[in-house]
């Protein structure tokens, strides 16, 4: 089975303009990331703010160019700095963003949002585009009458559904999801996670799922990569990582994640009353 | 108690060396207040009277003029100059030669400035030499006999400056000061100038005609006429020049004010380009002339404060022909004339003056009135204008289109200053904005210039005016009256017919 | 901080060069022959025409003229006024204090009244006080000031005779010009009543010139205040139990001043435009009126260098505003 | 990082379309509606002035110079607002003058809007040296006092209404460019732009289809305010003698012509000035109303 | 006597589309030393309820309650002046966004000392001393030089510590923390929560913790209030709530937690009628 994505030592430098008289600084936001991801699988990337998750996502979705390293999609090496992104290539990778309120053009009707990728990347006739978009709309759990509405008429969860619909309407080989549920309430989060699972089953999608919420990661991922300061400090299957985190940072992350298990609550309450006794 | 007179002048002087400049405002502030000439106009008139020269003689052949200078005239002592000697022939020779002799260190002493009057009046071309006979005698020699030369002597560019002061400045390497801090022999001596705001003078105690009764003379520069009028009413100004014509009646009613008026030594007119079709045809010019409703212009533009012009020179001039009439207003006759000339659907440009001048207080309004008048005989008028310096430059060009609104104020009392300067063939391309070179007329003008007898000249000029009317190179408009408004406490102030503002004799009461 | 200042200064270099190019080429394409204009109403002979042309350097190639102009400007030589034949810089700086005095007073009035008015309106949002203040501000903002000036003259000078019509001080006061600022010079002179008289002459033009900046500042202050009052840190301040006076006067105001300072800075350019009209109406002997006259008179070097000098001053003021902005805004100060 | 965003979608405003919503908030603002009514009236007057004006604006009534308005002693029923210095009906001139003001506003705003949008869009979209170049040029224009620059420009181009409009458009244009640029930069980093990029949109589509429509709100407000600035600036140029040429009854020019009557015939000064003030005020009221209606921040609270 | 007692609190907003009820009849009561968590999805009126207690709602808000008493003072009748004596001193609040909740124009020191001056009338040197003490207490290194720092010179976690220092400056009896860690990384969240719990234990103040993170509830609270669409769904001890949630809403909420996921799809909260789901 050929890997959908293959990354070899990807790095990304940002030139941060220094002040006047001081030289430009180079910030290396992603430092030599390598991984391979097979079709139909989900790779979760966790890490705290500024660890380079989004930067990596932008490279993988061909928005930004890597500073060095090699990226292969379906075995094909890709460097958007050398050759412009072709339509065919564009169709292979899509993305869903964290903020459901910012990722939809407020002046674009939902129908147009969904049809835009088709318009730009395929030669389908208008009616066909419309039909495909309508299908997709229903598939993500919205209704046909929503087609002519504007984004601001939808709730966050609905918007995230639209964003997902737009991303998968091209049947991409790879879908990069940058914290797609972080902004959502628990109940809505569950719906979206379910939807993603449904779609993966139906279309055999490959996901790269970025998150900082370990419970979500544990639920959805096959593989997990932990990023810290631009580096992948640990990379393993979900079960291995959750069972036995090796890197100290991973351990710290697990340690810090609040646990909602009853045993944990019991333990805390016990400690608390003991503590209260001591001080009181 | 120092007597102070405040004159709200209409603008800032260009500088204080009158020979360099051409604006009346500058002359008021420099030559008329601070300096004297060999001869001067009498106060409140245009008769030439002795000044720094006590007497003069003109040679038989008319080519030499010898001046006998006044003795004991003191130069003003100021903060910046203390004279060591009195006025004498050296000063006269220096004052002329600095303009005449291109080798003089003073020939270009202010960068970019030139002695424009000396050149443009033809004085330079006429003059052969100026010689000091002795300390108090100076002789001017001219190239040929010319009856219009002598009238230049009371003009501002022939003001007499101190050669000693000039030498001092030259030695100090500060010649520019000559244009900034003037020294003269006049009634008033310069004290201070704050740019665009105020010029202060004080009485010259040593003036040969006796010190002025006013101790301090102040020019408060007030460019907005309405503001000047308000200041006059409020007592902040004692004298204002150029009140708005329409407000004259109102000012007259103010019991605290006195408004004086003189017939203006000026003429406002519209000059066709007579070298251009169809204005080369006198009939077309006459037709347009007949279609002008002069009464409306008199009221709308001059606010009634003018005299409609009968001749191209002021009615007060001795050469003016009183038998000519103000052209009639007859649109019907105008149409007929146009038809006769075979001109139909005429559309033309009319240049309107962007500035107010004594001879035409509002070019735009006049343009609008003329546009309407000429429209009524089927002539379409496009009104054009441009900034004043460019207007002056381009309207003088022979290629210029259509008719141009312009006028002239007298430099001196000689009729040639109008009839020759504005209408002779020599002035085509410059002051002759009608570009009108008409042989019969030009011959007459030349003849008059070489004639010294006034009666004879008058006759020749009358004839020339007849020719002018036949040919109508201009639409004659008006001689606007000149007004001065002053506070009643100002006494003995005499309005100058040539448009100067002189405070020689003026006094103020408590 | 110094580094920031130098950085802003460096940014001005291309603008400065652009400004000199604009000033230079504008004048070259003005219709009319400079020498004819220079000669005045009496004309000039062809020989002299050529001579003057050469002396002014107008016969050389354009780029050569430009570089010699730039070089001269850098040496502080701005050319000679055609009208007065005096150095332009000298002419400029003899009038500049009058404009600065007027503009500064206008700005002080505009700021001193505009900021409190804006704060009041923001605090009393929606009440009649807000509506009245902002209504007035909008009228002021919409005012054609040349007309406004004339109306005030009609009323205060023409009818009520409260204020003088033009001039800078009553003529019975006479003292040497030390700073060029009449208010300061009158104080220095020690003459009794001189300062009051100078103030008296300054009132009406100042009010006219201040009208628009006042309105703009009041409006800007209000909207900045409203915005800031909705910020989290204002809520924090309220959660600390501070008095409204302190919250508004210290916490909100300091932040609201950041955009207001910029607005005030931007007003300087507008103020110069306003000064042109105000000085024309009041015959105020400043650079606005001087420039208008220079344009009308085609005083080439005055227009050219006047434009340049005015632009330089505006750039300098903007630089100061930028720096001030940084002083108020610690984010920039500490970058 | 997660940031819970307030759930606004199901609220009532969700059922209103953008335009209707804007109108709703706009119509709540009494001042803005008043401005709109006045403005509509002015536009109607401008359009129909040849039919509704009582007189030909250029017609000179000899013998009726400086007639005061009807309600004043000496007034003439034919001339409601009186006549000017050469007997032209002021009311008719004002009505025809409205055409000039509307024309000036429309032309100036169109030119500067289009120019500013294109420049600002290019600068904000491409950034880098293009941005620096464009913005430095804007800085240069802004370094001069607008009126002075317009004045010199008109002198260069020659006086006349069209040249005046061009000059004013040029000096107003940097404001549009800056505003567009700022809005574009802000929008460019929004995720929907990246989404469109990922969807395969090219530069032109991103610039004009994706980003530009989201920048229109501040531009509309600025356009409205520039409309009034244009009228004021044109009037100021007219006042300085560089605007419309005679006998065009442009308001600023009328004022300039009337200057000498400041102490004698108040109506020739007061009435055209009032016309300018009312027009500008009306437009500014509309501008304020639009700003409030288009600004989501103010809407919410 | 309860430290804070609220009965039938209702808050409505006058909006352009009519009256909007954000809080509908909530009862609350809290004793000294208690840690109460309020959970609920976004927009359920958690913040509004607590802001009404603090008196920080905008003027468009209408607040009514049968009882609203803090430490024996009736908050409903309080004049603005008297309220200011309590707010910030006995009753303090910290907010979600530490970066924007501090005034960017003033130093940390200024902002902390301001509270001390206003409420405790300490003199300059005493204020300084106390400020340093407070910064030490919240675990900021090098407090003396930090006093001169501006908020933007510090990280989000540090700013939140400063916020806490400011809130506890006058040893309040009640501290309301409105999602104090939502904007922070999990590792930082852990530190902040630990800090808050330690301070609470040390001072014995009442603590109300608003959050939508069930994990945080489990790690901090003694008692929990679940809120939905402006209504209280249920109130229970933390253990009780996790072990045996009474309200169907709470049950659904807990089920939607990915860590509680049993099958390969998450149970989804369907629309509840807040009236019937509430448990009194
Ligand atoms: N355009 C840019 N220019 C300079 N530096 C950048 C740029 N974008 C990101 N960075 C820096 O790169 C690093 C990684 O940023 P990135 O957005 O990838 O982090 P992240 O892991 O997605 O964080 P978060 O969880 O906050 O979204 C950060 O230090 C950030 O400041
Ligand atoms: N000033 C206001 N005007 C009108 N409505 C408001 C105002 N403040 C809050 N609301 C509304 O009140 C409801 C409750 O808001 P609140 O901020 O209490 O929610 P929350 O439970 O704190 O949610 P979150 O988790 O997002 O902070 C929301 O629907 C909100 O839109
Ligand atoms: Mg990210
Ligand atoms: Mg909240």
Short mmCIF file of C-alpha atoms in Angstrom, two decimals, chain B residues 239-494:
data_model
loop_
_atom_site.label_atom_id
_atom_site.label_comp_id
_atom_site.label_asym_id
_atom_site.label_seq_id
_atom_site.Cartn_x
_atom_site.Cartn_y
_atom_site.Cartn_z
CA UNK B 239 -7.09 105.96 5.64
CA UNK B 240 -8.00 103.19 3.27
CA UNK B 241 -7.41 102.96 -0.45
CA UNK B 242 -9.75 101.24 -2.89
CA UNK B 243 -12.97 100.91 -0.95
CA UNK B 244 -15.31 98.46 -2.67
CA UNK B 245 -17.18 100.59 -5.22
CA UNK B 246 -20.51 99.25 -4.10
CA UNK B 247 -19.83 100.26 -0.53
CA UNK B 248 -18.82 103.83 -1.30
CA UNK B 249 -22.34 105.15 -0.84
CA UNK B 250 -22.57 103.46 2.52
CA UNK B 251 -19.20 104.82 3.67
CA UNK B 252 -20.23 108.29 2.65
CA UNK B 253 -23.12 108.10 5.05
CA UNK B 254 -20.89 107.41 8.00
CA UNK B 255 -20.53 110.74 9.81
CA UNK B 256 -17.05 109.83 11.01
CA UNK B 257 -15.70 109.23 7.55
CA UNK B 258 -14.73 111.27 4.57
CA UNK B 259 -14.72 109.76 1.11
CA UNK B 260 -12.82 111.61 -1.56
CA UNK B 261 -12.91 110.81 -5.21
CA UNK B 262 -11.08 111.72 -8.37
CA UNK B 263 -11.75 110.84 -11.92
CA UNK B 264 -9.41 107.97 -12.50
CA UNK B 265 -6.45 108.39 -14.80
CA UNK B 266 -7.19 105.02 -16.24
CA UNK B 267 -9.19 103.20 -18.83
CA UNK B 268 -10.75 99.78 -18.91
CA UNK B 269 -11.37 98.18 -22.27
CA UNK B 270 -11.63 95.03 -24.27
CA UNK B 271 -9.08 94.50 -26.99
CA UNK B 272 -9.90 92.36 -30.00
CA UNK B 273 -7.11 90.60 -31.75
CA UNK B 274 -7.40 92.73 -34.84
CA UNK B 275 -5.00 90.56 -36.76
CA UNK B 276 -7.34 87.65 -36.54
CA UNK B 277 -10.47 86.80 -38.47
CA UNK B 278 -13.17 87.99 -38.16
CA UNK B 279 -11.89 90.71 -35.87
CA UNK B 280 -9.71 92.10 -38.60
CA UNK B 281 -12.94 93.49 -39.99
CA UNK B 282 -13.79 96.82 -38.32
CA UNK B 283 -17.49 96.14 -38.89
CA UNK B 284 -17.41 93.09 -36.70
CA UNK B 285 -15.63 95.06 -34.01
CA UNK B 286 -18.12 97.86 -34.27
CA UNK B 287 -21.02 95.43 -34.14
CA UNK B 288 -19.75 93.91 -30.92
CA UNK B 289 -19.09 97.36 -29.57
CA UNK B 290 -22.67 98.39 -30.26
CA UNK B 291 -24.06 95.32 -28.51
CA UNK B 292 -22.50 96.17 -25.16
CA UNK B 293 -24.93 97.40 -22.55
CA UNK B 294 -22.56 99.80 -20.84
CA UNK B 295 -25.10 101.02 -18.33
CA UNK B 296 -25.45 97.50 -16.94
CA UNK B 297 -21.70 97.16 -16.71
CA UNK B 298 -21.43 100.53 -15.03
CA UNK B 299 -23.89 99.40 -12.39
CA UNK B 300 -23.02 95.72 -12.06
CA UNK B 301 -19.27 95.93 -12.27
CA UNK B 302 -18.32 99.45 -11.30
CA UNK B 303 -21.30 99.93 -8.95
CA UNK B 304 -21.85 103.25 -10.68
CA UNK B 305 -18.50 104.57 -9.47
CA UNK B 306 -17.00 105.20 -12.88
CA UNK B 307 -17.40 107.29 -15.98
CA UNK B 308 -18.13 105.59 -19.24
CA UNK B 309 -15.21 106.12 -21.59
CA UNK B 310 -15.53 108.27 -24.66
CA UNK B 311 -11.90 108.06 -25.62
CA UNK B 312 -9.02 105.69 -25.05
CA UNK B 313 -7.48 108.20 -22.66
CA UNK B 314 -8.89 109.74 -19.51
CA UNK B 315 -11.29 112.63 -19.90
CA UNK B 316 -9.06 114.75 -17.67
CA UNK B 317 -6.17 114.52 -20.09
CA UNK B 318 -5.54 117.69 -22.06
CA UNK B 319 -5.46 115.62 -25.24
CA UNK B 320 -8.85 114.00 -24.77
CA UNK B 321 -11.34 114.86 -27.51
CA UNK B 322 -14.55 115.97 -25.80
CA UNK B 323 -16.55 115.83 -28.99
CA UNK B 324 -16.60 112.02 -29.05
CA UNK B 325 -19.59 110.27 -27.55
CA UNK B 326 -19.96 107.16 -25.45
CA UNK B 327 -20.78 104.42 -27.98
CA UNK B 328 -24.49 103.73 -28.22
CA UNK B 329 -26.19 100.51 -27.06
CA UNK B 330 -27.99 99.22 -30.13
CA UNK B 331 -28.23 95.46 -30.50
CA UNK B 332 -30.35 95.77 -33.62
CA UNK B 333 -27.76 97.89 -35.40
CA UNK B 334 -25.15 95.44 -34.17
CA UNK B 335 -26.96 92.53 -35.74
CA UNK B 336 -27.30 94.43 -38.98
CA UNK B 337 -23.60 95.22 -38.98
CA UNK B 338 -22.70 91.64 -38.37
CA UNK B 339 -24.91 90.55 -41.22
CA UNK B 340 -23.33 93.20 -43.38
CA UNK B 341 -19.93 91.83 -42.52
CA UNK B 342 -21.18 88.42 -43.50
CA UNK B 343 -20.51 86.93 -40.09
CA UNK B 344 -22.93 84.48 -38.59
CA UNK B 345 -22.68 81.89 -35.82
CA UNK B 346 -19.69 83.67 -34.43
CA UNK B 347 -18.26 82.04 -31.38
CA UNK B 348 -15.33 83.65 -29.70
CA UNK B 349 -13.19 83.61 -26.60
CA UNK B 350 -13.32 86.38 -24.10
CA UNK B 351 -10.47 86.54 -21.63
CA UNK B 352 -11.50 87.78 -18.25
CA UNK B 353 -9.14 89.23 -15.71
CA UNK B 354 -8.68 87.07 -12.63
CA UNK B 355 -7.71 90.07 -10.51
CA UNK B 356 -9.31 93.34 -9.57
CA UNK B 357 -7.64 96.41 -10.94
CA UNK B 358 -8.69 100.03 -10.53
CA UNK B 359 -9.80 100.13 -14.13
CA UNK B 360 -11.79 96.91 -13.79
CA UNK B 361 -12.88 95.82 -10.33
CA UNK B 362 -14.39 92.51 -11.40
CA UNK B 363 -13.40 90.90 -14.66
CA UNK B 364 -15.48 87.83 -14.14
CA UNK B 365 -18.69 89.68 -13.62
CA UNK B 366 -17.96 91.86 -16.60
CA UNK B 367 -17.34 88.72 -18.61
CA UNK B 368 -20.66 87.27 -17.58
CA UNK B 369 -22.47 90.46 -18.54
CA UNK B 370 -20.72 90.66 -21.88
CA UNK B 371 -21.43 87.03 -22.52
CA UNK B 372 -25.12 87.71 -22.08
CA UNK B 373 -24.99 90.90 -24.18
CA UNK B 374 -23.24 89.26 -27.07
CA UNK B 375 -25.40 86.20 -26.87
CA UNK B 376 -28.34 88.48 -27.63
CA UNK B 377 -26.87 89.24 -31.06
CA UNK B 378 -26.10 85.61 -31.68
CA UNK B 379 -22.45 85.60 -30.70
CA UNK B 380 -21.37 82.74 -28.49
CA UNK B 381 -18.75 83.67 -25.95
CA UNK B 382 -16.50 81.31 -24.13
CA UNK B 383 -15.05 82.84 -21.01
CA UNK B 384 -11.44 81.94 -20.33
CA UNK B 385 -8.95 82.99 -17.76
CA UNK B 386 -5.64 82.09 -16.20
CA UNK B 387 -3.39 83.30 -13.47
CA UNK B 388 -2.61 86.94 -13.82
CA UNK B 389 1.07 86.80 -14.79
CA UNK B 390 0.33 84.19 -17.40
CA UNK B 391 -2.67 86.14 -18.52
CA UNK B 392 -0.53 89.18 -19.04
CA UNK B 393 2.09 87.20 -20.86
CA UNK B 394 -0.20 85.23 -23.11
CA UNK B 395 -2.74 87.91 -23.83
CA UNK B 396 0.04 90.02 -25.29
CA UNK B 397 0.86 87.41 -27.87
CA UNK B 398 -0.06 88.04 -31.50
CA UNK B 399 -1.43 84.51 -31.73
CA UNK B 400 -3.83 85.03 -28.88
CA UNK B 401 -7.48 84.18 -29.55
CA UNK B 402 -10.51 86.44 -29.39
CA UNK B 403 -10.90 89.45 -27.18
CA UNK B 404 -9.15 90.23 -23.96
CA UNK B 405 -10.26 92.31 -21.03
CA UNK B 406 -7.58 94.69 -19.92
CA UNK B 407 -6.91 98.29 -19.00
CA UNK B 408 -4.28 100.82 -18.19
CA UNK B 409 -3.50 103.25 -15.43
CA UNK B 410 -1.49 106.36 -16.15
CA UNK B 411 2.19 106.36 -15.31
CA UNK B 412 2.38 110.05 -16.03
CA UNK B 413 0.24 112.76 -17.42
CA UNK B 414 1.39 112.50 -21.01
CA UNK B 415 -1.24 111.41 -23.57
CA UNK B 416 1.33 109.26 -25.26
CA UNK B 417 1.22 107.07 -22.17
CA UNK B 418 -2.15 105.88 -23.48
CA UNK B 419 -2.36 106.62 -27.16
CA UNK B 420 1.18 105.59 -27.96
CA UNK B 421 2.01 102.95 -25.40
CA UNK B 422 -1.20 101.01 -25.95
CA UNK B 423 -1.96 101.44 -29.61
CA UNK B 424 1.20 102.05 -31.59
CA UNK B 425 2.63 99.55 -34.04
CA UNK B 426 5.76 99.31 -31.88
CA UNK B 427 3.69 97.96 -29.02
CA UNK B 428 2.15 95.10 -31.00
CA UNK B 429 3.00 91.88 -29.18
CA UNK B 430 3.40 93.72 -25.89
CA UNK B 431 1.15 96.45 -24.60
CA UNK B 432 -0.87 96.73 -27.79
CA UNK B 433 -3.16 93.86 -26.97
CA UNK B 434 -5.42 94.60 -29.89
CA UNK B 435 -2.37 93.83 -32.05
CA UNK B 436 -3.58 96.85 -33.92
CA UNK B 437 -1.06 98.39 -36.27
CA UNK B 438 -2.89 100.91 -38.36
CA UNK B 439 -0.67 103.03 -40.51
CA UNK B 440 -2.68 106.31 -40.48
CA UNK B 441 -2.98 106.19 -36.72
CA UNK B 442 0.62 105.28 -36.10
CA UNK B 443 1.87 108.14 -38.23
CA UNK B 444 -0.16 110.59 -36.18
CA UNK B 445 1.17 109.25 -32.91
CA UNK B 446 4.77 109.46 -34.07
CA UNK B 447 4.27 112.99 -35.24
CA UNK B 448 2.82 114.03 -31.91
CA UNK B 449 5.74 112.59 -30.07
CA UNK B 450 8.20 114.75 -31.96
CA UNK B 451 6.15 117.87 -31.41
CA UNK B 452 6.85 120.03 -28.35
CA UNK B 453 4.04 122.53 -28.70
CA UNK B 454 1.05 121.39 -26.65
CA UNK B 455 -1.65 122.98 -28.78
CA UNK B 456 -0.22 121.41 -31.87
CA UNK B 457 -0.01 118.04 -30.19
CA UNK B 458 -3.58 118.31 -28.96
CA UNK B 459 -4.80 118.71 -32.50
CA UNK B 460 -2.86 115.69 -33.72
CA UNK B 461 -4.18 113.58 -30.87
CA UNK B 462 -7.76 114.61 -31.54
CA UNK B 463 -7.34 113.40 -35.05
CA UNK B 464 -5.85 110.11 -33.83
CA UNK B 465 -8.86 109.55 -31.58
CA UNK B 466 -11.17 110.01 -34.56
CA UNK B 467 -9.26 107.28 -36.34
CA UNK B 468 -9.51 105.11 -33.25
CA UNK B 469 -13.28 105.40 -33.20
CA UNK B 470 -13.62 104.60 -36.88
CA UNK B 471 -11.57 101.49 -36.45
CA UNK B 472 -12.75 100.42 -33.00
CA UNK B 473 -9.83 98.15 -32.04
CA UNK B 474 -11.20 98.16 -28.51
CA UNK B 475 -14.55 98.06 -26.82
CA UNK B 476 -14.08 101.10 -24.62
CA UNK B 477 -15.62 100.66 -21.22
CA UNK B 478 -14.98 103.08 -18.42
CA UNK B 479 -12.65 105.29 -16.47
CA UNK B 480 -13.32 104.22 -12.94
CA UNK B 481 -13.26 106.82 -10.26
CA UNK B 482 -10.70 106.46 -7.55
CA UNK B 483 -11.78 106.67 -3.97
CA UNK B 484 -10.08 107.14 -0.72
CA UNK B 485 -11.97 106.83 2.50
CA UNK B 486 -10.53 108.30 5.63
CA UNK B 487 -11.42 109.15 9.13
CA UNK B 488 -12.60 112.66 9.74
CA UNK B 489 -9.70 113.28 12.08
CA UNK B 490 -7.35 113.12 9.11
CA UNK B 491 -7.00 116.57 7.66
CA UNK B 492 -5.15 118.06 4.72
CA UNK B 493 -4.99 114.70 3.06
CA UNK B 494 -5.02 115.14 -0.70
#
